[in-house]
């Protein structure tokens, strides 16, 4: 497992640090309509962790998922390649409990990630509140369409 050094100097296993950052980011979720709060932490190839939360809107469709918030933050700050992401989501008053449904990236977010990631090595960490699961982007978006197809 890869290791990462956090701002406090502590060395964390990659998945554990990204999950912790995703949980922190989830606290900022703006979810007055779905009441489902999601946080994401995206590891850039520059070594920086970009976080995001879902941001909803009274007109509904302008709302943005946590994963895309993180990607768009990163790209707008100059990072266009990513190594891994952790996602955590649950009803806003809950933290994911034992046996909770895994919150994994929606189809739109998978496609947005595909633009900037190596599908074979990019790691997606999700949790059911007890265990941590890791998938490659290719597993979540098989036979995908990407920049090389154009
Ligand atoms: N949502 C995310 O932010 N990420 C996901 O992976 C799944 C869904 C958000 C969108 C919406 O604000 C709320 O969760 C309910 O769908």
XYZ file of C-alpha atoms and ligand atoms in Angstrom:
166
model
C 0.000 0.000 0.000
C 1.204 3.484 -0.817
C 1.994 5.886 1.981
C 1.435 9.630 2.110
C 2.656 12.257 4.544
C -0.093 14.549 5.845
C 0.338 18.237 6.680
C 0.884 17.289 10.345
C 3.886 15.173 9.299
C 2.171 11.873 10.099
C 2.616 9.154 7.453
C -0.693 7.558 6.519
C -1.550 4.715 4.262
C -3.003 6.304 1.103
C -6.545 5.000 1.499
C -6.750 5.982 5.173
C -5.604 9.537 4.558
C -7.880 10.057 1.567
C -10.858 8.656 3.503
C -10.127 10.974 6.434
C -9.939 13.988 4.109
C -13.147 12.926 2.345
C -14.915 12.726 5.703
C -13.707 16.218 6.601
C -14.827 17.612 3.226
C -18.236 15.975 3.657
C -18.904 18.324 6.588
C -19.134 21.198 4.075
C -21.720 19.496 1.862
C -24.615 21.788 0.920
C -27.567 19.399 0.700
C -30.887 21.094 1.560
C -32.773 19.039 -1.067
C -31.462 15.465 -0.935
C -30.097 15.627 2.642
C -27.441 13.209 1.374
C -23.953 14.514 2.127
C -20.906 13.384 0.185
C -17.220 14.165 0.510
C -14.380 13.317 -1.841
C -10.601 13.540 -1.602
C -8.652 13.336 -4.832
C -4.921 12.688 -4.960
C -3.234 14.642 -7.731
C -0.097 13.466 -9.500
C 1.457 16.602 -7.976
C 1.011 14.989 -4.533
C -1.651 17.494 -3.482
C -4.996 16.266 -2.107
C -7.944 18.194 -3.565
C -11.183 17.821 -1.640
C -14.785 18.389 -2.627
C -18.340 18.089 -1.374
C -21.692 18.026 -3.117
C -23.256 21.431 -3.665
C -26.987 21.409 -4.446
C -29.209 24.085 -5.928
C -32.857 25.161 -5.734
C -33.130 24.531 -9.485
C -31.829 20.971 -8.827
C -29.894 20.266 -12.048
C -27.096 22.798 -11.413
C -26.104 20.787 -8.343
C -22.639 19.249 -8.384
C -21.319 15.988 -6.940
C -18.448 15.888 -4.463
C -16.130 14.107 -6.906
C -16.603 16.666 -9.661
C -16.170 19.520 -7.207
C -12.765 18.042 -6.333
C -11.798 17.474 -9.982
C -12.815 20.960 -11.060
C -11.012 22.541 -8.126
C -7.850 20.657 -9.045
C -7.959 21.357 -12.774
C -8.644 25.026 -12.123
C -5.542 25.078 -9.927
C -3.367 23.482 -12.625
C -3.453 19.771 -11.738
C -4.755 17.617 -14.591
C -3.600 14.107 -13.634
C -4.870 12.065 -10.705
C -3.850 8.904 -8.872
C -6.729 8.027 -6.535
C -9.951 9.249 -4.939
C -11.846 8.402 -1.759
C -15.589 8.978 -1.561
C -17.824 8.900 1.481
C -21.557 9.543 1.442
C -24.567 9.053 3.699
C -27.685 10.883 4.869
C -26.488 14.199 6.240
C -27.248 13.464 9.905
C -25.461 10.105 9.765
C -21.914 8.920 9.466
C -21.618 5.734 7.415
C -22.382 2.919 9.826
C -21.635 -0.775 9.730
C -23.315 -2.310 6.751
C -24.248 1.036 5.180
C -24.685 1.178 1.424
C -21.453 2.026 -0.340
C -21.516 5.450 -1.981
C -19.578 5.158 -5.215
C -19.139 7.794 -7.933
C -22.113 8.362 -10.240
C -21.787 7.728 -13.969
C -21.151 11.365 -14.795
C -18.332 11.592 -12.236
C -16.771 8.362 -13.538
C -16.648 9.870 -17.017
C -15.196 13.146 -15.733
C -12.497 11.216 -13.845
C -11.779 9.183 -16.996
C -10.657 12.372 -18.732
C -7.771 12.923 -16.332
C -6.826 9.462 -15.020
C -5.132 6.273 -16.104
C -8.101 3.925 -15.987
C -5.942 0.894 -15.199
C -4.125 2.367 -12.198
C -6.490 5.027 -10.834
C -7.855 3.848 -7.494
C -11.381 4.553 -6.192
C -11.796 3.978 -2.442
C -15.304 3.542 -1.034
C -16.599 2.234 2.281
C -19.614 0.544 3.840
C -18.713 2.006 7.223
C -16.589 -0.985 8.218
C -14.483 -2.124 5.319
C -12.709 -0.144 2.690
C -13.039 -1.263 -0.910
C -10.737 -0.333 -3.754
C -11.651 -0.425 -7.447
C -9.797 0.719 -10.505
C -11.557 3.254 -12.685
C -11.621 0.625 -15.422
C -13.645 -1.671 -13.175
C -16.193 1.080 -12.578
C -16.274 2.293 -16.185
C -15.461 -0.577 -18.529
C -15.046 -0.074 -22.276
C -14.900 3.651 -21.693
C -14.614 6.516 -24.137
C -11.728 8.869 -23.494
C -9.484 11.527 -25.005
C -7.503 8.940 -27.055
C -10.681 8.024 -28.931
C -10.829 11.399 -30.646
N -23.710 12.583 -4.945
C -22.370 12.848 -4.897
O -21.941 13.970 -4.554
N -21.508 11.856 -5.238
C -21.871 10.572 -5.499
O -21.003 9.740 -5.722
C -23.285 10.206 -5.526
C -24.250 11.320 -5.357
C -24.640 13.642 -4.525
C -25.457 14.273 -5.598
C -26.623 14.820 -4.784
O -26.260 16.091 -4.216
C -26.777 13.827 -3.651
O -25.550 13.121 -3.585
C -27.925 12.848 -3.835
O -27.842 12.223 -5.057
